[in-house]
GROMACS .gro file of C-alpha atoms in nm:
model
  170
    1MET     CA    1  -0.001   0.000  -0.002
    2THR     CA    2   0.151   0.328  -0.096
    3LYS     CA    3   0.162   0.623   0.139
    4ALA     CA    4  -0.060   0.821  -0.099
    5LYS     CA    5  -0.322   0.551  -0.093
    6SER     CA    6  -0.310   0.518   0.288
    7ARG     CA    7  -0.367   0.895   0.319
    8ALA     CA    8  -0.672   0.892   0.093
    9ALA     CA    9  -0.909   0.917   0.391
   10THR     CA   10  -0.769   1.248   0.508
   11SER     CA   11  -0.780   1.404   0.161
   12HIS     CA   12  -1.154   1.351   0.136
   13LYS     CA   13  -1.329   1.674   0.032
   14HIS     CA   14  -1.539   1.712   0.347
   15VAL     CA   15  -1.251   1.692   0.594
   16GLU     CA   16  -1.242   2.018   0.798
   17GLU     CA   17  -0.957   1.929   1.024
   18GLU     CA   18  -0.719   1.640   1.077
   19GLY     CA   19  -0.453   1.536   1.321
   20VAL     CA   20  -0.281   1.265   1.522
   21SER     CA   21  -0.351   1.217   1.894
   22ALA     CA   22  -0.160   0.959   2.097
   23GLY     CA   23  -0.059   0.796   1.771
   24ASP     CA   24  -0.420   0.774   1.639
   25ARG     CA   25  -0.511   0.950   1.314
   26TRP     CA   26  -0.833   1.148   1.317
   27ILE     CA   27  -1.036   1.369   1.090
   28ARG     CA   28  -1.318   1.608   1.168
   29VAL     CA   29  -1.621   1.651   0.945
   30SER     CA   30  -1.948   1.841   0.991
   31ARG     CA   31  -2.256   1.640   1.084
   32GLU     CA   32  -2.410   1.739   0.747
   33HIS     CA   33  -2.121   1.551   0.568
   34LEU     CA   34  -2.098   1.259   0.809
   35VAL     CA   35  -2.286   1.005   0.599
   36ALA     CA   36  -2.107   1.102   0.277
   37THR     CA   37  -1.773   1.078   0.456
   38LEU     CA   38  -1.847   0.739   0.613
   39ARG     CA   39  -1.961   0.601   0.273
   40ALA     CA   40  -1.645   0.725   0.107
   41LEU     CA   41  -1.426   0.580   0.380
   42GLN     CA   42  -1.606   0.247   0.356
   43ALA     CA   43  -1.542   0.244  -0.019
   44GLU     CA   44  -1.174   0.323   0.054
   45GLY     CA   45  -1.144   0.011   0.267
   46TYR     CA   46  -1.258   0.127   0.612
   47LYS     CA   47  -1.512  -0.152   0.632
   48SER     CA   48  -1.515  -0.209   1.008
   49LEU     CA   49  -1.665   0.024   1.271
   50LEU     CA   50  -1.489  -0.068   1.597
   51PHE     CA   51  -1.698   0.163   1.809
   52MET     CA   52  -1.894   0.486   1.813
   53SER     CA   53  -1.945   0.700   2.116
   54ALA     CA   54  -1.984   1.058   2.242
   55VAL     CA   55  -1.803   1.311   2.462
   56ASP     CA   56  -1.969   1.588   2.655
   57HIS     CA   57  -1.743   1.895   2.647
   58LEU     CA   58  -1.957   2.104   2.884
   59ALA     CA   59  -1.771   2.424   2.947
   60THR     CA   60  -1.654   2.500   3.298
   61PRO     CA   61  -1.437   2.785   3.433
   62VAL     CA   62  -1.145   2.547   3.434
   63ARG     CA   63  -1.197   2.423   3.078
   64PRO     CA   64  -1.250   2.665   2.793
   65SER     CA   65  -1.547   2.608   2.569
   66PRO     CA   66  -1.498   2.406   2.248
   67PRO     CA   67  -1.693   2.494   1.933
   68GLU     CA   68  -1.989   2.275   2.041
   69ARG     CA   69  -2.084   2.087   2.359
   70PHE     CA   70  -2.099   1.732   2.218
   71GLU     CA   71  -1.864   1.540   1.995
   72LEU     CA   72  -1.939   1.204   1.825
   73ILE     CA   73  -1.643   0.971   1.761
   74TYR     CA   74  -1.637   0.688   1.514
   75GLN     CA   75  -1.342   0.454   1.520
   76LEU     CA   76  -1.289   0.279   1.185
   77ARG     CA   77  -1.045   0.011   1.070
   78ASN     CA   78  -0.928  -0.074   0.726
   79LEU     CA   79  -0.914  -0.450   0.735
   80ASP     CA   80  -0.665  -0.474   0.440
   81THR     CA   81  -0.405  -0.232   0.575
   82ARG     CA   82  -0.504  -0.260   0.948
   83GLU     CA   83  -0.504   0.115   0.963
   84GLU     CA   84  -0.741   0.286   1.203
   85LEU     CA   85  -0.898   0.624   1.164
   86ARG     CA   86  -1.112   0.822   1.404
   87VAL     CA   87  -1.395   1.035   1.255
   88ARG     CA   88  -1.495   1.324   1.487
   89VAL     CA   89  -1.815   1.528   1.454
   90TRP     CA   90  -1.930   1.832   1.662
   91VAL     CA   91  -2.296   1.824   1.769
   92PRO     CA   92  -2.451   2.141   1.919
   93GLU     CA   93  -2.624   2.141   2.255
   94ASP     CA   94  -2.932   2.322   2.124
   95ASP     CA   95  -2.981   2.067   1.843
   96PRO     CA   96  -2.831   1.736   1.958
   97VAL     CA   97  -2.910   1.539   1.639
   98ALA     CA   98  -2.691   1.355   1.387
   99PRO     CA   99  -2.767   1.128   1.098
  100THR     CA  100  -2.761   0.758   1.166
  101ALA     CA  101  -2.460   0.552   1.050
  102SER     CA  102  -2.642   0.228   1.099
  103GLU     CA  103  -2.723   0.187   0.732
  104ILE     CA  104  -2.351   0.205   0.651
  105TYR     CA  105  -2.217   0.017   0.951
  106ALA     CA  106  -2.480  -0.208   1.103
  107PRO     CA  107  -2.318  -0.229   1.451
  108ALA     CA  108  -2.361   0.153   1.480
  109GLY     CA  109  -2.721   0.092   1.559
  110TRP     CA  110  -2.631  -0.042   1.907
  111ASP     CA  111  -2.378   0.234   1.977
  112GLU     CA  112  -2.632   0.499   1.869
  113ARG     CA  113  -2.887   0.361   2.105
  114GLU     CA  114  -2.641   0.371   2.390
  115THR     CA  115  -2.534   0.728   2.294
  116TRP     CA  116  -2.900   0.835   2.287
  117ASP     CA  117  -2.958   0.675   2.626
  118MET     CA  118  -2.654   0.814   2.796
  119PHE     CA  119  -2.605   1.153   2.627
  120GLY     CA  120  -2.940   1.239   2.469
  121ILE     CA  121  -2.810   1.274   2.116
  122ARG     CA  122  -3.073   1.165   1.860
  123PHE     CA  123  -2.989   0.988   1.539
  124ASP     CA  124  -3.213   1.074   1.239
  125GLY     CA  125  -3.310   0.767   1.044
  126HIS     CA  126  -3.241   0.517   1.322
  127LYS     CA  127  -3.514   0.252   1.312
  128ASP     CA  128  -3.528   0.168   1.681
  129LEU     CA  129  -3.387   0.456   1.889
  130VAL     CA  130  -3.494   0.349   2.235
  131ARG     CA  131  -3.316   0.320   2.571
  132ILE     CA  132  -3.074   0.033   2.596
  133LEU     CA  133  -2.922   0.062   2.942
  134MET     CA  134  -3.152   0.271   3.152
  135PRO     CA  135  -3.520   0.191   3.235
  136GLU     CA  136  -3.773   0.319   2.979
  137ASP     CA  137  -3.916   0.560   3.235
  138TRP     CA  138  -3.581   0.707   3.329
  139GLU     CA  139  -3.562   1.086   3.301
  140GLY     CA  140  -3.249   1.248   3.170
  141HIS     CA  141  -2.921   1.119   3.027
  142PRO     CA  142  -2.672   1.015   3.298
  143LEU     CA  143  -2.340   1.073   3.107
  144ARG     CA  144  -2.407   1.441   3.052
  145ARG     CA  145  -2.185   1.646   3.265
  146ASP     CA  146  -2.482   1.855   3.394
  147PHE     CA  147  -2.677   1.542   3.504
  148PRO     CA  148  -2.737   1.572   3.882
  149VAL     CA  149  -2.517   1.334   4.068
  150GLY     CA  150  -2.696   1.231   4.378
  151GLY     CA  151  -2.774   0.933   4.581
  152GLU     CA  152  -3.013   0.778   4.820
  153THR     CA  153  -2.975   0.802   5.192
  154VAL     CA  154  -2.915   0.460   5.337
  155ASP     CA  155  -2.986   0.412   5.702
  156PHE     CA  156  -2.732   0.185   5.868
  157SER     CA  157  -2.788   0.038   6.209
  158GLU     CA  158  -2.516   0.067   6.471
  159ASP     CA  159  -2.671  -0.219   6.657
  160HIS     CA  160  -2.499  -0.513   6.494
  161GLU     CA  161  -2.714  -0.764   6.685
  162VAL     CA  162  -3.013  -0.646   6.482
  163TRP     CA  163  -2.880  -0.758   6.149
  164GLN     CA  164  -2.598  -1.005   6.224
  165THR     CA  165  -2.634  -1.368   6.324
  166ALA     CA  166  -2.480  -1.436   6.657
  167PRO     CA  167  -2.159  -1.647   6.626
  168GLU     CA  168  -2.302  -1.935   6.831
  169GLU     CA  169  -2.598  -1.962   6.597
  170ALA     CA  170  -2.400  -1.957   6.272
   0.00000   0.00000   0.00000
Protein backbone atom coordinates (compact mmCIF):
# COMPACT_ATOMS: atom_id res chain seq x y z
CA MET A 1 0.00 0.00 0.00
CA THR A 2 1.51 3.32 -1.00
CA LYS A 3 1.64 6.24 1.38
CA ALA A 4 -0.59 8.24 -0.99
CA LYS A 5 -3.22 5.49 -0.91
CA SER A 6 -3.10 5.19 2.89
CA ARG A 7 -3.68 8.95 3.22
CA ALA A 8 -6.72 8.92 0.92
CA ALA A 9 -9.07 9.19 3.89
CA THR A 10 -7.65 12.49 5.08
CA SER A 11 -7.78 14.02 1.61
CA HIS A 12 -11.55 13.53 1.38
CA LYS A 13 -13.30 16.73 0.30
CA HIS A 14 -15.40 17.09 3.46
CA VAL A 15 -12.52 16.93 5.95
CA GLU A 16 -12.44 20.18 7.96
CA GLU A 17 -9.55 19.29 10.23
CA GLU A 18 -7.16 16.39 10.76
CA GLY A 19 -4.52 15.35 13.21
CA VAL A 20 -2.83 12.65 15.23
CA SER A 21 -3.51 12.18 18.92
CA ALA A 22 -1.59 9.59 20.96
CA GLY A 23 -0.60 7.93 17.69
CA ASP A 24 -4.19 7.73 16.40
CA ARG A 25 -5.08 9.49 13.15
CA TRP A 26 -8.32 11.46 13.17
CA ILE A 27 -10.36 13.67 10.90
CA ARG A 28 -13.19 16.07 11.68
CA VAL A 29 -16.23 16.51 9.44
CA SER A 30 -19.49 18.39 9.87
CA ARG A 31 -22.56 16.39 10.81
CA GLU A 32 -24.09 17.39 7.45
CA HIS A 33 -21.25 15.53 5.69
CA LEU A 34 -20.97 12.59 8.09
CA VAL A 35 -22.87 10.06 5.99
CA ALA A 36 -21.07 10.99 2.75
CA THR A 37 -17.72 10.77 4.53
CA LEU A 38 -18.47 7.39 6.11
CA ARG A 39 -19.63 6.01 2.75
CA ALA A 40 -16.45 7.26 1.06
CA LEU A 41 -14.27 5.79 3.81
CA GLN A 42 -16.05 2.46 3.57
CA ALA A 43 -15.40 2.43 -0.20
CA GLU A 44 -11.73 3.21 0.52
CA GLY A 45 -11.45 0.09 2.68
CA TYR A 46 -12.56 1.23 6.14
CA LYS A 47 -15.15 -1.52 6.33
CA SER A 48 -15.15 -2.09 10.08
CA LEU A 49 -16.65 0.21 12.72
CA LEU A 50 -14.88 -0.67 15.96
CA PHE A 51 -16.96 1.64 18.11
CA MET A 52 -18.93 4.85 18.12
CA SER A 53 -19.43 7.03 21.18
CA ALA A 54 -19.82 10.60 22.39
CA VAL A 55 -18.02 13.10 24.60
CA ASP A 56 -19.69 15.88 26.56
CA HIS A 57 -17.42 18.95 26.49
CA LEU A 58 -19.59 21.04 28.83
CA ALA A 59 -17.68 24.25 29.46
CA THR A 60 -16.52 25.01 32.98
CA PRO A 61 -14.39 27.84 34.33
CA VAL A 62 -11.45 25.42 34.34
CA ARG A 63 -11.99 24.19 30.76
CA PRO A 64 -12.50 26.65 27.91
CA SER A 65 -15.46 26.05 25.68
CA PRO A 66 -14.96 24.04 22.48
CA PRO A 67 -16.95 24.94 19.33
CA GLU A 68 -19.87 22.72 20.42
CA ARG A 69 -20.84 20.86 23.56
CA PHE A 70 -20.98 17.32 22.18
CA GLU A 71 -18.62 15.37 19.97
CA LEU A 72 -19.36 12.06 18.25
CA ILE A 73 -16.44 9.72 17.62
CA TYR A 74 -16.39 6.86 15.11
CA GLN A 75 -13.38 4.51 15.22
CA LEU A 76 -12.92 2.78 11.85
CA ARG A 77 -10.49 0.08 10.69
CA ASN A 78 -9.26 -0.75 7.23
CA LEU A 79 -9.11 -4.54 7.31
CA ASP A 80 -6.65 -4.74 4.39
CA THR A 81 -4.05 -2.31 5.76
CA ARG A 82 -4.99 -2.60 9.46
CA GLU A 83 -5.00 1.18 9.66
CA GLU A 84 -7.41 2.85 12.03
CA LEU A 85 -9.01 6.24 11.62
CA ARG A 86 -11.13 8.22 14.03
CA VAL A 87 -13.92 10.37 12.55
CA ARG A 88 -14.96 13.23 14.82
CA VAL A 89 -18.14 15.30 14.54
CA TRP A 90 -19.29 18.29 16.60
CA VAL A 91 -22.95 18.25 17.71
CA PRO A 92 -24.51 21.41 19.18
CA GLU A 93 -26.23 21.40 22.55
CA ASP A 94 -29.33 23.20 21.24
CA ASP A 95 -29.81 20.67 18.42
CA PRO A 96 -28.33 17.33 19.57
CA VAL A 97 -29.07 15.39 16.40
CA ALA A 98 -26.88 13.56 13.88
CA PRO A 99 -27.68 11.27 10.96
CA THR A 100 -27.61 7.56 11.66
CA ALA A 101 -24.61 5.54 10.51
CA SER A 102 -26.44 2.25 11.01
CA GLU A 103 -27.24 1.87 7.31
CA ILE A 104 -23.51 2.05 6.51
CA TYR A 105 -22.15 0.16 9.52
CA ALA A 106 -24.81 -2.11 11.04
CA PRO A 107 -23.18 -2.27 14.51
CA ALA A 108 -23.58 1.52 14.80
CA GLY A 109 -27.24 0.91 15.62
CA TRP A 110 -26.35 -0.43 19.08
CA ASP A 111 -23.80 2.33 19.76
CA GLU A 112 -26.29 4.99 18.67
CA ARG A 113 -28.90 3.59 21.05
CA GLU A 114 -26.39 3.72 23.91
CA THR A 115 -25.34 7.27 22.94
CA TRP A 116 -29.00 8.35 22.87
CA ASP A 117 -29.60 6.73 26.25
CA MET A 118 -26.52 8.15 27.99
CA PHE A 119 -26.05 11.55 26.26
CA GLY A 120 -29.42 12.40 24.68
CA ILE A 121 -28.06 12.74 21.14
CA ARG A 122 -30.71 11.65 18.62
CA PHE A 123 -29.90 9.89 15.35
CA ASP A 124 -32.12 10.74 12.40
CA GLY A 125 -33.10 7.67 10.43
CA HIS A 126 -32.41 5.17 13.22
CA LYS A 127 -35.12 2.51 13.08
CA ASP A 128 -35.27 1.69 16.82
CA LEU A 129 -33.86 4.56 18.89
CA VAL A 130 -34.94 3.47 22.37
CA ARG A 131 -33.16 3.20 25.70
CA ILE A 132 -30.75 0.31 25.91
CA LEU A 133 -29.23 0.60 29.41
CA MET A 134 -31.55 2.73 31.52
CA PRO A 135 -35.19 1.88 32.36
CA GLU A 136 -37.71 3.17 29.81
CA ASP A 137 -39.20 5.61 32.32
CA TRP A 138 -35.80 7.11 33.27
CA GLU A 139 -35.64 10.89 32.99
CA GLY A 140 -32.47 12.49 31.69
CA HIS A 141 -29.21 11.19 30.27
CA PRO A 142 -26.71 10.17 32.96
CA LEU A 143 -23.42 10.73 31.10
CA ARG A 144 -24.12 14.39 30.49
CA ARG A 145 -21.85 16.48 32.67
CA ASP A 146 -24.80 18.51 33.95
CA PHE A 147 -26.78 15.42 35.04
CA PRO A 148 -27.38 15.71 38.79
CA VAL A 149 -25.16 13.33 40.68
CA GLY A 150 -26.97 12.31 43.78
CA GLY A 151 -27.72 9.34 45.84
CA GLU A 152 -30.13 7.76 48.20
CA THR A 153 -29.74 8.02 51.92
CA VAL A 154 -29.15 4.58 53.37
CA ASP A 155 -29.87 4.14 57.06
CA PHE A 156 -27.32 1.88 58.72
CA SER A 157 -27.90 0.34 62.10
CA GLU A 158 -25.14 0.69 64.67
CA ASP A 159 -26.71 -2.20 66.56
CA HIS A 160 -24.97 -5.16 64.92
CA GLU A 161 -27.13 -7.63 66.83
CA VAL A 162 -30.12 -6.47 64.83
CA TRP A 163 -28.78 -7.58 61.47
CA GLN A 164 -25.99 -10.04 62.23
CA THR A 165 -26.35 -13.68 63.24
CA ALA A 166 -24.80 -14.36 66.60
CA PRO A 167 -21.59 -16.44 66.30
CA GLU A 168 -23.00 -19.35 68.34
CA GLU A 169 -25.98 -19.64 65.96
CA ALA A 170 -23.97 -19.56 62.74
